[in-house]
Short mmCIF file of C-alpha atoms in Angstrom, two decimals:
data_model
loop_
_atom_site.label_atom_id
_atom_site.label_comp_id
_atom_site.label_asym_id
_atom_site.label_seq_id
_atom_site.Cartn_x
_atom_site.Cartn_y
_atom_site.Cartn_z
CA THR A 15 0.00 0.00 0.00
CA LEU A 16 1.34 3.39 -0.94
CA ARG A 17 0.52 6.61 0.83
CA GLY A 18 2.40 9.73 -0.09
CA MET A 19 5.51 10.24 -2.13
CA LEU A 20 9.14 9.48 -1.44
CA ASN A 21 10.91 12.78 -0.74
CA ASN A 22 7.82 14.53 -2.11
CA ASP A 23 9.00 13.50 -5.59
CA LEU A 24 6.76 11.56 -7.98
CA LYS A 25 9.64 10.25 -10.13
CA ALA A 26 11.61 9.05 -7.08
CA THR A 27 8.47 7.32 -5.78
CA ALA A 28 7.75 5.64 -9.12
CA ASP A 29 11.37 4.50 -9.40
CA ALA A 30 11.29 3.05 -5.87
CA VAL A 31 8.03 1.17 -6.54
CA LEU A 32 9.33 -0.16 -9.85
CA SER A 33 12.50 -1.32 -8.13
CA LEU A 34 10.50 -3.26 -5.52
CA VAL A 35 8.37 -4.96 -8.15
CA LYS A 36 11.34 -5.78 -10.41
CA ASP A 37 13.38 -7.19 -7.50
CA GLY A 38 10.51 -9.48 -6.58
CA ALA A 39 10.25 -7.83 -3.18
CA THR A 40 6.53 -7.45 -3.75
CA ASP A 41 3.87 -8.83 -6.06
CA GLY A 42 2.59 -5.34 -6.68
CA VAL A 43 1.43 -2.18 -5.02
CA GLN A 44 -1.93 -1.51 -3.48
CA ILE A 45 -3.15 2.02 -2.84
CA ASP A 46 -6.10 1.89 -0.46
CA PRO A 47 -6.50 4.75 2.03
CA THR A 48 -9.01 2.74 4.08
CA LEU A 49 -6.24 0.32 5.09
CA PHE A 50 -4.23 3.18 6.58
CA SER A 51 -7.14 3.91 8.90
CA GLU A 52 -7.78 0.24 9.65
CA TYR A 53 -4.15 -0.42 10.65
CA HIS A 54 -3.55 3.01 12.22
CA VAL A 55 -0.73 3.90 9.84
CA ARG A 56 0.13 7.55 10.45
CA SER A 57 3.61 7.67 8.95
CA VAL A 58 5.49 5.92 6.18
CA PRO A 59 7.34 3.83 5.31
CA ALA A 60 5.40 1.12 7.11
CA LEU A 61 4.93 -2.57 6.33
CA VAL A 62 1.82 -4.33 7.67
CA VAL A 63 1.63 -8.11 7.92
CA PHE A 64 -1.81 -9.36 8.94
CA CYS A 65 -3.04 -12.77 10.05
CA ASP A 66 -5.78 -14.42 12.12
CA ARG A 67 -4.05 -13.30 15.34
CA GLY A 68 -4.00 -9.62 14.36
CA TYR A 69 -1.29 -7.68 12.61
CA ASP A 70 2.29 -6.46 12.92
CA ILE A 71 3.62 -3.13 11.70
CA ILE A 72 7.27 -2.46 11.00
CA ARG A 73 8.13 1.19 10.47
CA GLY A 74 11.28 2.75 9.14
CA ASN A 75 13.57 2.78 6.19
CA LEU A 76 14.12 -0.95 5.70
CA ARG A 77 14.04 -3.23 2.72
CA VAL A 78 10.88 -5.33 2.56
CA LYS A 79 12.91 -8.49 3.22
CA GLN A 80 14.43 -6.99 6.38
CA ALA A 81 11.02 -5.92 7.68
CA LEU A 82 9.56 -9.38 6.98
CA GLU A 83 12.52 -10.99 8.77
CA LYS A 84 11.77 -8.88 11.86
CA VAL A 85 8.13 -9.99 11.85
CA ALA A 86 9.15 -13.62 11.20
CA THR A 87 11.41 -13.51 14.24
CA ALA A 88 9.19 -11.90 16.85
CA GLY A 89 5.81 -10.87 15.42
CA ASP A 90 2.34 -12.18 16.10
CA CYS A 91 2.13 -12.94 12.37
CA ARG A 92 5.54 -14.65 12.22
CA GLN A 93 4.15 -17.64 10.31
CA VAL A 94 2.72 -15.46 7.52
CA ALA A 95 5.93 -13.44 7.28
CA GLY A 96 7.96 -16.65 7.15
CA GLU A 97 5.77 -18.01 4.35
CA ILE A 98 6.21 -14.81 2.33
CA LEU A 99 9.98 -15.02 2.77
CA GLN A 100 9.96 -18.69 1.67
CA GLN A 101 7.87 -17.90 -1.42
CA ASN A 102 10.36 -15.25 -2.47
CA LYS A 103 13.28 -17.69 -2.23
CA ARG A 104 11.89 -19.66 -5.16
#
């Protein structure tokens, strides 16, 4: 989910998103403002991993893989984060 622009620059934001998609770090980008309210996201960057037990939010300037590794280690949704990491190893 994308909210706002990187460094208030549309080109930099588009380049960053394209880089994530090309690197396989994400299957795509979802822009849905209702999710920001639902998960109480007030600042970006933020990665939300949700599961039956709730959700985890990792904030800060990290690569997606690093954020997922943090959730996989200590988050409530560690199983989901671990599965995403395993899928991206293929």
